Amino acid sequence: MLFTLLIFPSFLFLLILYFIVRPRPVKVPIKHRHVFITGGSSGIGLAIAKRAAIEGARVSIMARNIEKLEEAKKSISLASGALDVSIFAADARDYDAVQGAVNDAGPIDVLVVNHAVYEHDVLERQGLDVIKNIIEVNLIGSFNVIKAALRLMKKDRKDRGPASIALMVSQAAQVGIYGYTAYSASNFGLRGLAEALQQEVISDNIHVSLIFPPDTETPGYKEAKRTMPELTKTIVGSPVPMKSEEVALKTLQGIKSGNFIVPCNFLGHVLAIATTGLSPQRSFMMAAMEVIFAGICRLIGLAYLWATYRSIEMWHNKQK
């Protein structure tokens, strides 16, 4: 009787999920593969490059500043012992320059789209030039990089094994935040790009991942915190930022597992379940967690929104 009432329905539930989750599970190796990273001269991109090189990948990095790229190359070689690190100076907004860098780098197995700019302010005050730059670098620049790399990524893919395209977004692609109007828009756009792109490239054995790091210690982090609106600081609080090396480790683990959603901390996991929507899911066990905990995560989200809007109301009342 106990088996019939409890165990059998649970088994049937997991069995159904096992057969319906898509895409199917996959392993994407890093060792002896070509890993191409944009925004690879500093911060998270540089940390990923070091980690990939340590794991035996052939690493190429792209950024705008050739001096910083030279310094990054030395740093990667020193950390990993790798001697074949390639560097490419190009602006992600310039498709022709990106195409040239990708062609010179050669066929890519793992593409990490990591470049980004961010400047936080309310929409009314933020200049249109700043907004356009955020969209052009973060969103259009990502289109440029992926489009430039796709043809060579698809070439002879059956003989080269599974490939990966990983987009570094942030938790601003999971929840909108006061003062993040332009940045969140670019991040939500990347999420839509990733969901649609996965359907376009799955038949070519290319697997898309979205990486959701929280606040991370990068060269631009302190400046962004210093210049963000006071109300934004009140809402987001003062979380302890993750180390770039920690994010890099989580990123490569997610890529190698072929995971579409790659959270980097506990809050990221909660947000992933609360905002999963129709995102691809390879793991039937993770799908079960999403189904079971979707309601409680929504409740937590509503509590968060209550606190956020209360903070906004109190702040504006204080200003008056």
Coordinates of C-alpha atoms in Angstrom, one line a residue:
M1 CA 0.0 0.0 0.0
L2 CA 2.8 2.4 0.9
F3 CA 4.6 1.7 -2.4
T4 CA 1.4 2.3 -4.3
L5 CA 0.6 5.6 -2.6
L6 CA 4.0 7.2 -2.3
I7 CA 6.9 5.4 -4.1
F8 CA 5.1 4.5 -7.4
P9 CA 3.8 8.0 -8.2
S10 CA 7.2 9.5 -7.4
F11 CA 8.9 6.9 -9.7
L12 CA 6.4 7.6 -12.4
F13 CA 6.9 11.3 -12.1
L14 CA 10.7 11.0 -12.4
L15 CA 10.3 8.5 -15.3
I16 CA 8.1 10.9 -17.2
L17 CA 10.7 13.7 -16.7
Y18 CA 13.5 11.4 -17.8
F19 CA 11.9 10.9 -21.2
I20 CA 10.7 14.5 -21.8
V21 CA 13.6 16.7 -20.7
R22 CA 15.3 18.2 -23.7
P23 CA 18.0 18.6 -24.9
R24 CA 19.5 15.3 -23.8
P25 CA 22.4 15.2 -21.4
V26 CA 25.9 15.8 -22.9
K27 CA 29.5 16.1 -21.8
V28 CA 31.6 18.8 -23.5
P29 CA 35.3 18.2 -22.9
I30 CA 37.8 21.0 -22.4
K31 CA 41.1 19.3 -22.6
H32 CA 42.8 19.5 -26.0
R33 CA 40.0 21.8 -27.3
H34 CA 40.1 25.3 -28.6
V35 CA 38.5 27.7 -26.1
F36 CA 37.9 31.3 -27.4
I37 CA 37.0 33.9 -24.8
T38 CA 35.9 37.5 -25.4
G39 CA 36.7 40.1 -22.7
G40 CA 39.6 37.8 -21.9
S41 CA 42.2 40.3 -20.8
S42 CA 40.9 40.8 -17.2
G43 CA 38.3 39.8 -14.6
I44 CA 36.2 36.8 -15.1
G45 CA 37.3 36.3 -18.7
L46 CA 41.0 36.1 -17.7
A47 CA 40.1 33.7 -14.8
I48 CA 38.3 31.4 -17.3
A49 CA 41.2 31.5 -19.7
K50 CA 43.7 30.5 -16.9
R51 CA 41.4 27.7 -15.7
A52 CA 40.8 26.4 -19.2
A53 CA 44.6 26.5 -20.0
I54 CA 45.3 24.6 -16.7
E55 CA 42.8 22.0 -17.8
G56 CA 44.7 21.5 -21.1
A57 CA 42.8 23.7 -23.5
R58 CA 44.3 25.8 -26.3
V59 CA 43.2 29.2 -25.3
S60 CA 42.5 32.3 -27.4
I61 CA 41.4 35.6 -25.9
M62 CA 39.9 38.7 -27.5
A63 CA 39.7 42.2 -26.1
R64 CA 40.1 45.8 -27.3
N65 CA 43.4 46.8 -25.7
I66 CA 46.5 45.0 -27.1
E67 CA 48.7 46.0 -24.1
K68 CA 46.3 44.4 -21.6
L69 CA 46.1 41.3 -23.9
E70 CA 49.9 41.0 -23.8
E71 CA 49.8 41.2 -20.0
A72 CA 47.0 38.6 -19.9
K73 CA 48.9 36.2 -22.2
K74 CA 51.9 36.3 -19.8
S75 CA 49.6 35.8 -16.8
I76 CA 47.9 32.8 -18.5
S77 CA 51.2 31.2 -19.5
L78 CA 52.6 31.8 -16.0
A79 CA 49.5 30.2 -14.3
S80 CA 49.3 27.2 -16.6
G81 CA 52.6 26.7 -18.4
A82 CA 50.7 27.0 -21.7
L83 CA 52.9 28.4 -24.5
D84 CA 50.2 28.6 -27.3
V85 CA 48.0 31.3 -25.9
S86 CA 46.6 33.5 -28.8
I87 CA 45.5 37.1 -28.4
F88 CA 43.3 39.2 -30.7
A89 CA 42.6 42.9 -30.4
A90 CA 39.1 43.6 -31.7
D91 CA 36.0 45.6 -30.6
A92 CA 32.9 43.3 -30.3
R93 CA 30.8 46.1 -31.9
D94 CA 32.9 45.8 -35.1
Y95 CA 31.7 42.7 -37.0
D96 CA 34.4 42.7 -39.6
A97 CA 37.1 43.0 -36.9
V98 CA 35.5 40.1 -34.9
Q99 CA 35.3 38.0 -38.1
G100 CA 38.9 38.6 -38.8
A101 CA 39.9 37.6 -35.3
V102 CA 37.8 34.4 -35.4
N103 CA 39.2 33.4 -38.8
D104 CA 42.7 33.9 -37.6
A105 CA 42.1 31.9 -34.4
G106 CA 40.7 28.9 -36.3
P107 CA 37.8 26.6 -35.6
I108 CA 36.5 27.0 -32.1
D109 CA 35.2 24.2 -29.8
V110 CA 34.1 26.3 -26.8
L111 CA 33.1 30.0 -27.3
V112 CA 32.8 32.1 -24.1
V113 CA 31.0 35.4 -24.8
N114 CA 32.2 37.3 -21.8
H115 CA 32.7 41.0 -22.8
A116 CA 30.3 43.5 -21.2
V117 CA 30.0 47.1 -20.1
Y118 CA 27.7 48.4 -17.3
E119 CA 26.8 51.7 -15.9
H120 CA 23.9 51.9 -13.5
D121 CA 21.5 54.8 -13.4
V122 CA 17.8 55.5 -13.7
L123 CA 16.5 55.7 -17.2
E124 CA 15.4 59.4 -16.9
R125 CA 19.0 60.5 -16.0
Q126 CA 21.0 58.1 -18.2
G127 CA 22.2 59.5 -21.5
L128 CA 21.0 57.9 -24.7
D129 CA 24.7 57.5 -25.7
V130 CA 25.3 55.5 -22.6
I131 CA 22.3 53.3 -23.2
K132 CA 23.2 52.7 -26.8
N133 CA 26.7 51.7 -25.9
I134 CA 25.5 49.2 -23.3
I135 CA 23.1 47.6 -25.8
E136 CA 25.7 47.7 -28.6
V137 CA 28.5 46.1 -26.6
N138 CA 26.5 43.6 -24.5
L139 CA 23.8 42.5 -26.9
I140 CA 24.8 43.4 -30.5
G141 CA 28.5 42.6 -29.7
S142 CA 27.4 39.1 -28.6
F143 CA 25.4 38.6 -31.9
N144 CA 28.6 39.7 -33.8
V145 CA 30.8 37.2 -32.0
I146 CA 28.5 34.3 -32.2
K147 CA 27.6 34.9 -35.9
A148 CA 31.2 35.3 -36.8
A149 CA 32.2 32.0 -35.1
L150 CA 29.2 29.8 -36.0
R151 CA 30.3 28.7 -39.5
L152 CA 33.7 27.3 -38.3
M153 CA 32.1 25.9 -35.2
K154 CA 29.8 23.8 -37.3
K155 CA 32.4 22.6 -39.7
D156 CA 33.3 18.9 -39.3
R157 CA 31.5 19.0 -35.9
K158 CA 30.6 15.3 -36.1
D159 CA 34.3 14.4 -36.2
R160 CA 35.3 17.0 -33.5
G161 CA 32.8 16.2 -30.8
P162 CA 30.3 18.4 -29.0
A163 CA 30.9 22.2 -28.9
S164 CA 29.7 24.9 -26.5
I165 CA 28.6 28.6 -26.7
A166 CA 28.5 30.1 -23.2
L167 CA 27.1 33.6 -22.6
M168 CA 28.2 35.4 -19.5
V169 CA 25.2 37.4 -18.3
S170 CA 24.4 38.1 -14.7
Q171 CA 21.6 37.9 -12.2
A172 CA 20.3 41.0 -13.9
A173 CA 19.1 38.6 -16.6
Q174 CA 16.9 36.9 -14.0
V175 CA 15.4 39.9 -12.2
G176 CA 15.0 43.6 -13.0
I177 CA 16.6 46.0 -10.5
Y178 CA 16.1 49.7 -9.9
G179 CA 18.9 51.6 -11.7
Y180 CA 19.7 48.6 -14.0
T181 CA 17.3 49.6 -16.8
A182 CA 19.7 49.5 -19.7
Y183 CA 22.0 46.7 -18.3
S184 CA 19.0 44.4 -17.5
A185 CA 17.6 45.0 -21.0
S186 CA 20.8 43.9 -22.5
N187 CA 21.0 40.8 -20.2
F188 CA 17.4 39.8 -20.8
G189 CA 18.1 40.1 -24.5
L190 CA 21.0 37.7 -24.2
R191 CA 18.7 35.2 -22.5
G192 CA 16.3 35.3 -25.3
L193 CA 19.2 35.0 -27.8
A194 CA 20.5 31.9 -25.9
E195 CA 17.1 30.1 -25.7
A196 CA 16.4 30.6 -29.5
L197 CA 20.0 29.9 -30.5
Q198 CA 20.0 26.5 -28.7
Q199 CA 17.1 25.3 -30.9
E200 CA 19.0 26.5 -34.0
V201 CA 22.3 24.8 -33.2
I202 CA 21.3 21.6 -31.3
S203 CA 21.3 19.5 -34.5
D204 CA 25.0 20.6 -35.1
N205 CA 26.0 19.2 -31.6
I206 CA 26.5 22.7 -30.2
H207 CA 25.3 23.4 -26.7
V208 CA 24.4 26.8 -25.3
S209 CA 25.0 27.8 -21.6
L210 CA 23.9 31.0 -19.8
I211 CA 26.2 31.9 -16.9
F212 CA 24.7 33.9 -14.0
P213 CA 27.4 35.2 -11.7
P214 CA 26.4 37.5 -8.8
D215 CA 28.5 40.6 -7.9
T216 CA 32.1 39.6 -8.7
E217 CA 35.5 41.2 -7.9
T218 CA 36.5 42.5 -11.3
P219 CA 38.3 45.8 -12.3
G220 CA 35.0 47.5 -13.0
Y221 CA 33.1 46.3 -9.9
K222 CA 34.2 48.9 -7.4
E223 CA 33.6 51.8 -9.8
A224 CA 30.1 50.5 -10.6
K225 CA 29.3 50.2 -6.9
R226 CA 30.6 53.8 -6.3
T227 CA 28.5 55.4 -9.1
M228 CA 25.2 53.5 -8.8
P229 CA 22.2 55.3 -7.4
E230 CA 21.8 55.4 -3.7
L231 CA 18.4 53.7 -3.8
T232 CA 20.0 50.9 -5.8
K233 CA 22.6 50.5 -3.1
T234 CA 19.8 50.2 -0.6
I235 CA 18.0 47.5 -2.6
V236 CA 21.0 45.3 -3.5
G237 CA 22.7 45.8 -0.1
S238 CA 26.3 44.9 0.4
P239 CA 26.8 41.3 -0.6
V240 CA 30.3 39.8 -0.4
P241 CA 31.4 39.6 -4.1
M242 CA 32.5 36.3 -5.5
K243 CA 36.1 35.9 -6.7
S244 CA 36.6 35.7 -10.4
E245 CA 38.3 32.4 -10.0
E246 CA 35.2 30.9 -8.3
V247 CA 33.0 32.1 -11.1
A248 CA 35.5 30.7 -13.7
L249 CA 35.4 27.3 -12.0
K250 CA 31.5 27.3 -11.9
T251 CA 31.5 28.4 -15.6
L252 CA 33.7 25.6 -16.8
Q253 CA 31.8 23.0 -14.7
G254 CA 28.5 24.2 -16.3
I255 CA 30.0 24.1 -19.8
K256 CA 31.4 20.6 -19.4
S257 CA 28.0 19.4 -18.2
G258 CA 26.2 21.1 -21.1
N259 CA 23.9 22.9 -18.6
F260 CA 21.8 25.7 -20.1
I261 CA 21.4 27.6 -16.8
V262 CA 24.6 27.9 -14.8
P263 CA 24.0 29.6 -11.4
C264 CA 27.1 30.5 -9.4
N265 CA 25.7 30.7 -5.8
F266 CA 22.7 29.7 -3.7
L267 CA 20.7 32.8 -4.6
G268 CA 21.4 32.0 -8.3
H269 CA 19.9 28.6 -7.8
V270 CA 16.8 30.0 -6.2
L271 CA 16.4 32.6 -9.1
A272 CA 17.0 29.9 -11.6
I273 CA 14.1 27.8 -10.3
A274 CA 11.9 30.9 -9.9
T275 CA 12.6 32.2 -13.4
T276 CA 13.1 28.9 -15.4
G277 CA 10.1 29.4 -17.6
L278 CA 10.6 27.5 -20.8
S279 CA 14.4 27.3 -20.6
P280 CA 16.0 24.1 -21.8
Q281 CA 16.7 21.5 -19.1
R282 CA 19.0 18.4 -19.6
S283 CA 18.8 16.9 -16.1
F284 CA 15.6 15.1 -15.1
M285 CA 16.5 15.5 -11.5
M286 CA 16.9 19.2 -11.8
A287 CA 13.6 19.3 -13.7
A288 CA 12.0 17.6 -10.7
M289 CA 13.4 20.2 -8.4
E290 CA 12.1 23.0 -10.6
V291 CA 8.6 21.4 -10.6
I292 CA 8.5 20.7 -6.9
F293 CA 10.0 24.0 -5.7
A294 CA 8.6 26.4 -8.3
G295 CA 5.8 27.5 -5.9
I296 CA 8.0 28.1 -2.9
C297 CA 10.5 30.0 -5.0
R298 CA 7.7 32.2 -6.4
L299 CA 6.6 32.9 -2.8
I300 CA 10.2 33.9 -1.9
G301 CA 10.2 36.1 -5.0
L302 CA 7.0 37.8 -4.0
A303 CA 8.5 38.5 -0.5
Y304 CA 11.6 40.0 -2.2
L305 CA 9.4 42.2 -4.4
W306 CA 7.4 43.3 -1.3
A307 CA 10.7 44.3 0.4
T308 CA 12.0 46.0 -2.8
Y309 CA 8.9 48.1 -3.4
R310 CA 8.7 49.0 0.3
S311 CA 12.3 50.3 0.2
I312 CA 11.4 52.4 -2.9
E313 CA 8.4 53.8 -1.2
M314 CA 10.3 54.6 2.0
W315 CA 13.1 56.2 0.1
H316 CA 10.9 58.5 -1.9
N317 CA 8.9 59.5 1.2
K318 CA 12.2 60.4 2.9
Q319 CA 13.3 62.5 -0.1
K320 CA 10.0 64.4 0.1

